[in-house]
Structures are given as structure tokens and as C-alpha cells.
Short mmCIF file of C-alpha atoms in Angstrom, two decimals:
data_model
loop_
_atom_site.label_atom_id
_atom_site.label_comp_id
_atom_site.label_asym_id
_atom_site.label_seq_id
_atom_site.Cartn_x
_atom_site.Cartn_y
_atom_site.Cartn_z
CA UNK A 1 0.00 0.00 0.00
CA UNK A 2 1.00 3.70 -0.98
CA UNK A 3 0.51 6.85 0.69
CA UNK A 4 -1.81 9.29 -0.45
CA UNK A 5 -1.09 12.88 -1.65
CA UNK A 6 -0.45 15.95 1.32
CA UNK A 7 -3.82 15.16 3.96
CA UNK A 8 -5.78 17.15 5.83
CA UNK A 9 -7.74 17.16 9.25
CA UNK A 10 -10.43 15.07 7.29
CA UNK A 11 -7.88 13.34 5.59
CA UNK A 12 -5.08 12.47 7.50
CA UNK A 13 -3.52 9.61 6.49
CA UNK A 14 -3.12 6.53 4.88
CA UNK A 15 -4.96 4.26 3.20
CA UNK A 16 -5.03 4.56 -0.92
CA UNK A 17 -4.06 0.88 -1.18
CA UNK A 18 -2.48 0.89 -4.39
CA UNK A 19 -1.47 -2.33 -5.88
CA UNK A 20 2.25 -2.69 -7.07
CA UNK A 21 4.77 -5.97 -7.76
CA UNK A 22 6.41 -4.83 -5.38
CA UNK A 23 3.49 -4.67 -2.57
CA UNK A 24 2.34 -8.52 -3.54
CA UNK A 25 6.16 -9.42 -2.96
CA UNK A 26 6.41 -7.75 0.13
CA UNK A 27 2.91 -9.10 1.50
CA UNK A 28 3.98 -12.52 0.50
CA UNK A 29 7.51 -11.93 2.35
CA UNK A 30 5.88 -10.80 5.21
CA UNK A 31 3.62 -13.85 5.33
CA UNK A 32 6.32 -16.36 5.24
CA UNK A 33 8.84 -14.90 7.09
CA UNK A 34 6.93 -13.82 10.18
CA UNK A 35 5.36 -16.63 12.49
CA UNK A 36 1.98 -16.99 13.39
CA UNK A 37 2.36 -15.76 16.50
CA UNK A 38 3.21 -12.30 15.20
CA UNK A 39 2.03 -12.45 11.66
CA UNK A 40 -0.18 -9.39 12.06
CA UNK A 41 2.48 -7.84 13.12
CA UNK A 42 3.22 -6.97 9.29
CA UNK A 43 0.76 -4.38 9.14
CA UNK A 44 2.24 -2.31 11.78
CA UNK A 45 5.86 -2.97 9.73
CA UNK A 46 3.58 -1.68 6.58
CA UNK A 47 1.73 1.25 8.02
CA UNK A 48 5.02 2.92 10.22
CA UNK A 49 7.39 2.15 7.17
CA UNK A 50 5.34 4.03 4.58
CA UNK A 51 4.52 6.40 7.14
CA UNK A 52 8.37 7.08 7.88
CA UNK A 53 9.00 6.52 4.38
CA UNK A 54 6.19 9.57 3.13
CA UNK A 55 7.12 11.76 5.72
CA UNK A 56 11.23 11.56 4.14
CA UNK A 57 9.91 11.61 0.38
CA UNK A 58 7.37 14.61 1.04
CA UNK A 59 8.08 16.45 3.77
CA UNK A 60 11.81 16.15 4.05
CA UNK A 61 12.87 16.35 0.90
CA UNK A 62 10.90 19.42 -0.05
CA UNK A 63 12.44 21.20 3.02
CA UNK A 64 16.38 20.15 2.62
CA UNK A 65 16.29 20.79 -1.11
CA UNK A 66 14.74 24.49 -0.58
CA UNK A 67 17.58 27.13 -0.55
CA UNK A 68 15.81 28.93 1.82
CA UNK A 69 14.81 26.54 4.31
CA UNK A 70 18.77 25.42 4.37
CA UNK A 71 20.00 29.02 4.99
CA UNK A 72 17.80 29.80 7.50
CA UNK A 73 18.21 26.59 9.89
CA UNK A 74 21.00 24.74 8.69
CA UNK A 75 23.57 27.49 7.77
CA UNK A 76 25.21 30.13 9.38
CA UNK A 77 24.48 33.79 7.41
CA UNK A 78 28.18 33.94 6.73
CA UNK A 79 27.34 30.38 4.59
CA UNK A 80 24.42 31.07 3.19
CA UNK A 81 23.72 29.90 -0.01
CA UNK A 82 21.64 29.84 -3.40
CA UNK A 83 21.51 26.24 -3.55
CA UNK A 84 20.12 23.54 -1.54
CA UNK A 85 21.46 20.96 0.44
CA UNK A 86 20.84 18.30 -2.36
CA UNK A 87 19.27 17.91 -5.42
CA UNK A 88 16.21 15.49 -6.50
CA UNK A 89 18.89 14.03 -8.50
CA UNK A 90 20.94 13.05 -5.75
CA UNK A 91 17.75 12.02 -3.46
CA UNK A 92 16.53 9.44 -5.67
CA UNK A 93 19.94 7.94 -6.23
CA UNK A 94 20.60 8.15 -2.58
CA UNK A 95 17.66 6.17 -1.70
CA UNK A 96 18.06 3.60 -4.81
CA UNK A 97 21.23 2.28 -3.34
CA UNK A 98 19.33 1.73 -0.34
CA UNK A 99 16.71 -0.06 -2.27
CA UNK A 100 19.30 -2.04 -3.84
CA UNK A 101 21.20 -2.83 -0.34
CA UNK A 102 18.30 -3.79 1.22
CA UNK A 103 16.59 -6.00 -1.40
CA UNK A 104 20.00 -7.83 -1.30
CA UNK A 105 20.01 -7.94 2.52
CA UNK A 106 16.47 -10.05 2.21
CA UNK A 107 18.18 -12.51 -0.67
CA UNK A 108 21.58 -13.34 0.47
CA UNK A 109 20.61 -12.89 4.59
CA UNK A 110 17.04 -13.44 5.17
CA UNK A 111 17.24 -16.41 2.63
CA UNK A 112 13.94 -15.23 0.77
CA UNK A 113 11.94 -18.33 0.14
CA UNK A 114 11.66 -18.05 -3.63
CA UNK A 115 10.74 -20.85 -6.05
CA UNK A 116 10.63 -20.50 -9.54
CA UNK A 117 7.00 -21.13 -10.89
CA UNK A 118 6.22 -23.75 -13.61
CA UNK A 119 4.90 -22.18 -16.97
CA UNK A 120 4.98 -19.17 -19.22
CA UNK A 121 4.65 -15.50 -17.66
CA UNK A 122 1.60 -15.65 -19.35
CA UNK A 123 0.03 -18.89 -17.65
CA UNK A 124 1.31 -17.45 -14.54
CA UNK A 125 -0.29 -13.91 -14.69
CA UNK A 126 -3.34 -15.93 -15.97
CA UNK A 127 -3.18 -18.18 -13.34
CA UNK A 128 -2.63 -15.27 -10.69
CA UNK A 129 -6.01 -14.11 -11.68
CA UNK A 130 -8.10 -17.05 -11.78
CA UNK A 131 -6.80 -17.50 -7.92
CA UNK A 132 -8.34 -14.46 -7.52
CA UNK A 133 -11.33 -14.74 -9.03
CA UNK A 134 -11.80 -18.23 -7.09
CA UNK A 135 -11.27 -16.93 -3.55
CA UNK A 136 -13.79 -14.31 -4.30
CA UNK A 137 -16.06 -17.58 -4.34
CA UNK A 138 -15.58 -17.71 -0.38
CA UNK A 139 -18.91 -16.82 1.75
CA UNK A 140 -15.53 -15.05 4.26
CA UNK A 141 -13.95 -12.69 1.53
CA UNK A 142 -17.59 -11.76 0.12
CA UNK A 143 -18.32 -10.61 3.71
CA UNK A 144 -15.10 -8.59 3.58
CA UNK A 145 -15.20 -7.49 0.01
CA UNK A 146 -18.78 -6.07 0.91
CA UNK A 147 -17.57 -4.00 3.52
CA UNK A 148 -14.65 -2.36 2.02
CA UNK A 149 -16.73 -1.84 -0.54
CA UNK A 150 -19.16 0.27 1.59
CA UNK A 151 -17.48 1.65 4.45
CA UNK A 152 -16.03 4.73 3.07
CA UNK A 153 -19.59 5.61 1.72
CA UNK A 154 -20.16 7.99 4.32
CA UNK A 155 -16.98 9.29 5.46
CA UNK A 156 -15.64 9.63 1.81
CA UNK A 157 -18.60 12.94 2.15
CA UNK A 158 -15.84 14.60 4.13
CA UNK A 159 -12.80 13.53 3.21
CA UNK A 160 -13.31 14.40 -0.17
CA UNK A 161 -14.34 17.93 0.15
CA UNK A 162 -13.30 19.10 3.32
CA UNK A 163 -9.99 20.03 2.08
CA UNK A 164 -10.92 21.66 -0.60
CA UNK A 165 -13.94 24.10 1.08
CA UNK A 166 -11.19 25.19 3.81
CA UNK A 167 -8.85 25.94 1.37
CA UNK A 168 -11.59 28.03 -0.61
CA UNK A 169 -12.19 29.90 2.83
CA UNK A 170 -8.73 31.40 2.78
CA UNK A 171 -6.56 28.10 4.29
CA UNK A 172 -2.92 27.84 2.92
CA UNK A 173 -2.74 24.44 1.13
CA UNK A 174 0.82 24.57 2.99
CA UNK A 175 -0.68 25.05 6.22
CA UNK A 176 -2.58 21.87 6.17
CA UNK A 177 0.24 19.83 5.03
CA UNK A 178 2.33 21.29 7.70
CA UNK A 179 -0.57 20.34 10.47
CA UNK A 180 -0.65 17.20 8.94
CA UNK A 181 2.96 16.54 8.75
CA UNK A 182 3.42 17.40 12.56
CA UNK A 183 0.90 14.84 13.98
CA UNK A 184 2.76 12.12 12.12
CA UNK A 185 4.88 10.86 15.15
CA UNK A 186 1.04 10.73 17.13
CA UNK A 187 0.26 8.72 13.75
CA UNK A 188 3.09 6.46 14.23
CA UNK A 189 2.90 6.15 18.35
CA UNK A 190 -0.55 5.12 18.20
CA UNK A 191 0.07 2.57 15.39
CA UNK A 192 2.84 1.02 17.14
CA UNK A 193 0.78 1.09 20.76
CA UNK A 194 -2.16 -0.59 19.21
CA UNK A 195 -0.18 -3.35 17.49
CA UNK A 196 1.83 -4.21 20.92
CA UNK A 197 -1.93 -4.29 22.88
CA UNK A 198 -3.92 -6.26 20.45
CA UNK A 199 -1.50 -7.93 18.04
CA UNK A 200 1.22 -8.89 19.47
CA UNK A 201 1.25 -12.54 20.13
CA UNK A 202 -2.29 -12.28 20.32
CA UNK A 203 -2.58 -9.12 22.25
CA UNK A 204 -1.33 -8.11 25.92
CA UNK A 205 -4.44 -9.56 27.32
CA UNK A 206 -4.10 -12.62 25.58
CA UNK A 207 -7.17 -14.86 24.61
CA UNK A 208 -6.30 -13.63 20.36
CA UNK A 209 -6.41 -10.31 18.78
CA UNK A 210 -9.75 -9.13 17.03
CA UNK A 211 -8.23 -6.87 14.84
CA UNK A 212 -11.74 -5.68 12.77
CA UNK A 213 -13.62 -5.49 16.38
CA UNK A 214 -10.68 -2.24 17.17
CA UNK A 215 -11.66 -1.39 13.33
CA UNK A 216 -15.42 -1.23 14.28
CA UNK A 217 -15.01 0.10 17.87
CA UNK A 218 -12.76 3.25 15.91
CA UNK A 219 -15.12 3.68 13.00
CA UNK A 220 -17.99 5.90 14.76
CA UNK A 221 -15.57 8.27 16.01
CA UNK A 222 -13.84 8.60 12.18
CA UNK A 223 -17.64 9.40 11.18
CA UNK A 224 -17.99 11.70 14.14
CA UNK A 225 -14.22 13.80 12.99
CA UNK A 226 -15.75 14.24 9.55
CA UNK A 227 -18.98 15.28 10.94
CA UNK A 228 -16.25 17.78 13.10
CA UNK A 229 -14.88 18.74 10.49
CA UNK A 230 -17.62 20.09 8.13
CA UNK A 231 -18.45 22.16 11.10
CA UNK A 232 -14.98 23.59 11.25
CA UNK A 233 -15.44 24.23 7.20
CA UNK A 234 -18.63 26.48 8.17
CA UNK A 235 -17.02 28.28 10.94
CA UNK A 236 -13.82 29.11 8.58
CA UNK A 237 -16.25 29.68 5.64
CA UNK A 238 -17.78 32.60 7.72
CA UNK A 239 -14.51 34.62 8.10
CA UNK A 240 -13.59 33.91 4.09
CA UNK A 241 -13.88 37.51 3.72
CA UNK A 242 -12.58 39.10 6.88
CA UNK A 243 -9.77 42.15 6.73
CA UNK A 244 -8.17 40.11 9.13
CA UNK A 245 -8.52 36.29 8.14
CA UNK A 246 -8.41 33.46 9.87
CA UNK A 247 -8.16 33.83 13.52
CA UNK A 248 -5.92 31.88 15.44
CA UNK A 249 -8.20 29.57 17.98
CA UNK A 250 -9.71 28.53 14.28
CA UNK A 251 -5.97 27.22 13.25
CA UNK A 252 -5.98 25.57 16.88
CA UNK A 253 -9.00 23.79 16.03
CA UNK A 254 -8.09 22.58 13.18
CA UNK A 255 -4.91 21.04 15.16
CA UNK A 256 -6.84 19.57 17.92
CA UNK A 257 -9.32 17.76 14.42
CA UNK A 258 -6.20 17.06 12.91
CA UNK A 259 -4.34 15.08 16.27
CA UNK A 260 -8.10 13.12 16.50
CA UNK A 261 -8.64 12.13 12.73
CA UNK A 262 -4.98 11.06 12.89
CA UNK A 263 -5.39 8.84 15.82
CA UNK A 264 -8.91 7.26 14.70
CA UNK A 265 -7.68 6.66 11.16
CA UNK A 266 -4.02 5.51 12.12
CA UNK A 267 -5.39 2.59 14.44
CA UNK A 268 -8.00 1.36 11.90
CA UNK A 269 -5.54 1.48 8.77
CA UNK A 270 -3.00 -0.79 11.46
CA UNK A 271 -6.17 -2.86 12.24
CA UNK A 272 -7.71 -3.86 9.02
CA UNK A 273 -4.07 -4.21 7.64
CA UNK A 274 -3.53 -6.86 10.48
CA UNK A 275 -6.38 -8.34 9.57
CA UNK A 276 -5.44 -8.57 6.37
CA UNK A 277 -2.23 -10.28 7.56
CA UNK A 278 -4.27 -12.85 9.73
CA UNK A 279 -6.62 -14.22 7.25
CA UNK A 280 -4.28 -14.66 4.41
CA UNK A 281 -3.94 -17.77 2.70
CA UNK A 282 -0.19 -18.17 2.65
CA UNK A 283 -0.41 -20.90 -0.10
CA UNK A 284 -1.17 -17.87 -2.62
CA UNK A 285 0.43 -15.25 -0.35
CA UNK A 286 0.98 -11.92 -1.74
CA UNK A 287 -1.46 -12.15 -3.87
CA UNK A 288 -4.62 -12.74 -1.56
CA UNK A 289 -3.59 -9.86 0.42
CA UNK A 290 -2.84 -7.33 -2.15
CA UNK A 291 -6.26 -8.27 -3.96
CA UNK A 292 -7.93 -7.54 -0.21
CA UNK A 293 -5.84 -4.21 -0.37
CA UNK A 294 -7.23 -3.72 -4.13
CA UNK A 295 -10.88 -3.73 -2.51
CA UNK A 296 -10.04 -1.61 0.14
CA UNK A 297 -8.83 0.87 -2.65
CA UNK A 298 -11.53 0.55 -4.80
CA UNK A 299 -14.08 1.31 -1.79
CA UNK A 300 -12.20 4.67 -1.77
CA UNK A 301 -12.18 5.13 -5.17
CA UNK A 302 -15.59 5.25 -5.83
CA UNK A 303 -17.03 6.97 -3.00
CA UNK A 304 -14.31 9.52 -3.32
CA UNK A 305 -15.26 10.02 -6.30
CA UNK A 306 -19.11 10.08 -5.93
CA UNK A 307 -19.06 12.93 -3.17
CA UNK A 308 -16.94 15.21 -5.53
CA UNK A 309 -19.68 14.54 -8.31
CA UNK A 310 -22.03 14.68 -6.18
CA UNK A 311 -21.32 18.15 -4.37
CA UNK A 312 -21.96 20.74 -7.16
CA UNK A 313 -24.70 19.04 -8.55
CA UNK A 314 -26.68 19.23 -5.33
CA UNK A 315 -26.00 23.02 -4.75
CA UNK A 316 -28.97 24.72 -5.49
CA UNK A 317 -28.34 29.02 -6.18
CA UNK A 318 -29.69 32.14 -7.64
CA UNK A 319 -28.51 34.62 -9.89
CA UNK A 320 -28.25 37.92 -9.03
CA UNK A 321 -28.51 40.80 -10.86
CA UNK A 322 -27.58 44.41 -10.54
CA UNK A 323 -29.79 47.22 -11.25
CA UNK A 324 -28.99 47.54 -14.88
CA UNK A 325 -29.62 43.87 -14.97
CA UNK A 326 -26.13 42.32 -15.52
CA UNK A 327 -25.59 39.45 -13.77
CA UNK A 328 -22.96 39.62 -10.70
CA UNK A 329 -22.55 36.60 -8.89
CA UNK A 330 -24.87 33.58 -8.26
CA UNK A 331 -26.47 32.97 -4.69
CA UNK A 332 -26.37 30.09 -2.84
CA UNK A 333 -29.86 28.66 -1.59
CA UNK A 334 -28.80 25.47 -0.85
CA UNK A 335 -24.82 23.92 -0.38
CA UNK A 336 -24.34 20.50 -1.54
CA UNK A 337 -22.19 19.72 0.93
CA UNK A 338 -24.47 20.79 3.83
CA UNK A 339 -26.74 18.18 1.73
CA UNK A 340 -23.48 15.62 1.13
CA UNK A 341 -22.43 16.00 4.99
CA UNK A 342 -26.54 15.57 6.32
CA UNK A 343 -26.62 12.52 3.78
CA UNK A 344 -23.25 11.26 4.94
CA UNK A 345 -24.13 11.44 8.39
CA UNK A 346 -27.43 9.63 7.88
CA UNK A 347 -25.70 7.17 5.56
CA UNK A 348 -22.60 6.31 8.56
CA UNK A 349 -25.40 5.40 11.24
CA UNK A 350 -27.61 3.14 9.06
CA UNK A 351 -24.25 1.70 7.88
CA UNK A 352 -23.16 1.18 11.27
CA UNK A 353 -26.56 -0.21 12.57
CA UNK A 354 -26.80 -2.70 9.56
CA UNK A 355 -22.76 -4.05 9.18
CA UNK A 356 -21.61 -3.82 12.58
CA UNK A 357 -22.79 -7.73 13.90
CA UNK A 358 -21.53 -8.81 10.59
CA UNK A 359 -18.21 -6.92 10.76
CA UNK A 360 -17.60 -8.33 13.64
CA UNK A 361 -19.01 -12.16 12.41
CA UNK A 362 -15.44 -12.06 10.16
CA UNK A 363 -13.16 -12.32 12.71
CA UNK A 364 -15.21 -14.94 14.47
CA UNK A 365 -14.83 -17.30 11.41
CA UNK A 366 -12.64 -20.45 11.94
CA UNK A 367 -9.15 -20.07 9.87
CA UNK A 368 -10.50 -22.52 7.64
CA UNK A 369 -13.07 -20.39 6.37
CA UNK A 370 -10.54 -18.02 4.64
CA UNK A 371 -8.21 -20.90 2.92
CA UNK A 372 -8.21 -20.90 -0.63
CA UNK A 373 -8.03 -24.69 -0.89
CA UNK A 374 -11.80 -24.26 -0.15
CA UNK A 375 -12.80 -23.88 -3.87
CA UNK A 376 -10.81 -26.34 -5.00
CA UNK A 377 -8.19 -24.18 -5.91
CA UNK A 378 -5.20 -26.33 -6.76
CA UNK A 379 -7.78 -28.17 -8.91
CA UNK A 380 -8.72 -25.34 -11.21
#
């Protein structure tokens, strides 16, 4: 899974679950390589290293290869300078030998259990996908694939457009990247707290781990942060056009939303992620887990997409006129996203009051119910 572009206190972090090679490899790895005492423990390896590894690509980088930023904290005035401290050039070839050292460290140390597979690439890419399409024949995956499907119905409402309202109201883009950028340790802490309680070994408390029951538990706050955080859009919207702008207990708001949203969606991105990593046939490894990940993505995808569709066609204005009738500006009767944030909210409780017993069914499911030698696969 990849990190998504700069977030926001809607939308402040993880999960567009993009599907590479390189994520099915490393999902398989971490299936074989970790025991099942502490296989979910990949997800928390997955959501802190592409955490760690945004926060150097995005928010590092832009600041060390900024002439200014290196003059005024790195250098002296006496050394000040009109270059940076490196170049993208020298970034990306920095962090390619460390690509290369590392996926050489997991061949010649770790001893990567790797097999070579019988037929063409063809038969095997075809044959990748037909193990697909057969564990999506499993009553347990259909469960799952419906909910990732569905879940981001009613928060995708505010993650979608939140960002872009409070930046119409006179919010630096900057600003928001920098809020989000400075809650990323709290992002990180809480992942890492959450996978020693509940994960680890089966959680502190013993007895297992229910990873989706901490995804379900976490899920009405994330509705209630979005619900937050159209309020916080209003508030902002109403000083758009004072002398002074924004006032400052506004940017502290938007702080205290950010640190909350961060939390909430840091432990259910490490939850359903160690999920993931419990359920997953090993036999087909990577690949089962990455196509969970695809579903996960696609469940953003389309809602995402939906609410920004959805938000101008459901504004409802007037025009107005001056008084030698030439049209000055249009006036709003109606904002869509009052009527996409009402909807959304309406939409997150019935969602809640009709999935939750089944959410929760999943994890109840014997390990049996999730193995792909259930339809026959080897035989297909």
C-alpha cells in the first residue's frame, strides 16, 4: 500500500491501497517470514514504514532541497547559499542504493523463500487471476469485500471535500500539510501502541487479537471527525472575507481535528491491515492480500469520487442581478455539501446499525473459512 497525496484534518492519512509488484512481494515476504504468533504484526511494519517513508519523500525532501529553508536553519548567514542541500537528482539515487542494499540484505541474509514457478509468464499472470477470481467464491472474503466496498460511503462525504472548502475559505494548502505533517509521530505512536496491545502474540491480554472489532469500535468516532470537520469548514467559511482572516483559535481547532482524525484513522488502517495479515492464505500469499488491499482501494475510489460529483450538482443558487440587470454573482440557496455531509451522516449510522454484527461475524470465522483450498483451488 502507498501513501496518499499531502492530507488534511479530514484526511489524514493513509490508506489509498495501491497495488504494485512490489506490494504482492512484500505481502507474500511478510507472510512467510513472520510466524503466526506475530504475523499481524506486518501491518504495523507496513503502516510505520510508509509512514516514515512519506514523511522523508514529502516532507523532508521538499524542506532540505529548498535554498531557503537550508540558509535559514541549517547554515550560518556567513554560509548562506543559493543552492540547496541536495538535489532530487541526488535524493533518488541516494535512496536507490538503499533499495538495492536492502533487497540484497532479504536474498543473500534473510534467505527469501523463492521458487521458480512452472509455466509461461503468461500462464502465470493468468493463473494469478483465476486465484483471484476463485477466492472471491468464499462466503468469508464476500463478507469482507462487501464492507470495504461500503465503508467509506459515508466518510468519503468529508474527506473528499473538506480540504478543498477550507482551502476556498482562505486556508494555505501549505498550512494543512504542515498540520498534517506534525501529527505524524502521534500517527506512528498510536500505530505502534495498538499493534503491541492487540496484536502482538495475540494481544497483551491474551485470549487472540480481534483486529476488525478495534476497526469497528474506531469507525464511529472517524464518522464523528468528519462530521467535526464540516463544522470547522462552516465556521472558517464565515470569516472567508474578513480584513483580518483566519483567527488563530480557528488554526488551533483545526490542530486539535487534525491530532483526533490522525489517531482514529491511524489505528483502523494498522487494524484492518492486520487483519489482512491474519486471514491470508499463505499458499497464494501476496497475492490474496494485495487483492484484499485492491478492494479496500476501490471502496475509496468510488465513494471519493461520488461525493466530488455529487457536491456541485446538489448546490442549489440564484442569480443575481444588478440594477442595470447584468448578472454579478450567483447565490447560494442550498450547499451541496451541507446536503453531502446531512446525507453522509445519515448514511454512517444506518451503515453502522446494519454491518456492525456482521463486521464483527469475520473475525469470528474459523481459519478454515478463509483458505483458498476451499474452492478447490489447486484443482482449477
Amino acid at each position: 500500500p502507498h501513501p496518499p497525496p499531502p492530507p488534511s484534518p479530514a484526511h489524514p492519512h493513509p490508506p489509498a491501497l495501491t497495488p504494485h509488484p512490489q506490494d504482492i512481494a512484500v505481502d507474500g515476504l511478510a507472510l512467510t517470514v513472520l510466524s503466526a504468533r506475530n504475523k499481524e504484526l506486518g501491518a504495523t511494519c507496513n503502516a510505520i514504514g510508509q509512514t516514515v517513508g512519506y514523511f522523508l519523500a514529502y516532507t523532508v525532501f521538499l524542506a532540505f532541497s529548498t535554498p531557503e529553508f537550508c540558509n535559514r536553519y541549517l547554515r550560518s548567514a556567513s554560509a548562506a547559499s543559493d543552492s540547496a542541500l541536495f538535489s532530487l537528482g541526488t535524493f533518488m539515487a541516494f535512496w536507490g542504493w538503499v533499495f538495492v542494499a536492502s533487497t540484497l540484505w532479504v536474498v543473500l541474509v534473510k534467505r527469501d523463500e523463492h521458487f521458480k514457478q512452472p509455466g509461461s509468464l503468461v500462464q502465470q499472470l493468468g493463473g494469478a487471476y483465476k486465484e483471484m477470481l476463485l477466492v472471491l467464491q468464499l462466503p468469508s472474503v464476500r463478507g469482507m469485500a462487501l464492507t470495504l466496498l461500503t465503508c467509506r460511503l459515508a466518510i468519503s462525504a468529508f474527506e473528499a471535500v473538506v480540504p478543498l472548502r477550507l482551502v476556498a475559505s482562505g486556508v494555505p494548502k501549505e498550512t494543512l500539510a504542515l498540520l498534517a505533517s506534525a501529527v505524524m509521530p502521534l500517527g506512528m505512536a498510536s500505530q505502534a501502541y495498538v499493534s503491541y496491545k492487540y496484536f502482538s502474540g495475540g494481544g497483551v491480554g491474551g485470549g487472540g487479537s480481534k483486529p476488525m472489532s478495534v476497526w469497528m469500535g474506531w469507525y464511529p468516532v472517524r464518522l464523528a471527525t468528519g462530521v467535526l470537520s464540516f463544522v470547522l469548514v462552516k465556521i472558517a467559511a464565515s470569516y472567508a472575507s474578513a480584513a483580518d482572516g483566519l483567527p488563530l483559535w480557528l488554526y488551533g481547532a483545526m490542530l486539535a481535528l487534525t491530532v483526533a482524525s490522525t489517531l482514529c484513522s491511524s489505528v483502523m488502517f494498522v487494524a484492518l491491515m492486520a487483519f489482512f495479515n491474519k486471514v491470508s492464505d499463505p499458499a497464494i500469499g501476496g497475492t490474496y492480500m494485495t487483492m484484499l488491499n485492491t478492494l479496500a482501494n476501490m471502496g475509496g475510489a468510488w465513494t471519493g469520487t461520488l461525493a466530488l460529483a455529487s457536491v456541485d450538482k446538489l448546490t442549489v443558487s440564484t442569480p443575481c442581478v444588478d440594477g442595470e440587470g447584468c448578472l454579478e454573482n450567483e447565490k447560494v440557496l442550498l450547499d451541496g455539501f451541507t446536503v453531502l455531509a446531512g446525507a453522509g451522516m445519515l448514511v454512517g449510522i444506518a451503515w453502522i446499525a446494519i454491518m456492525r454484527s456482521r463486521v464483527l461475524k469475520l473475525e469470528t470465522l474459523p481459519a478454515s473459512a478463509w483458505l483458498a483450498s476451499h474452492v478447490d483451488l489447486h484443482a482449477a
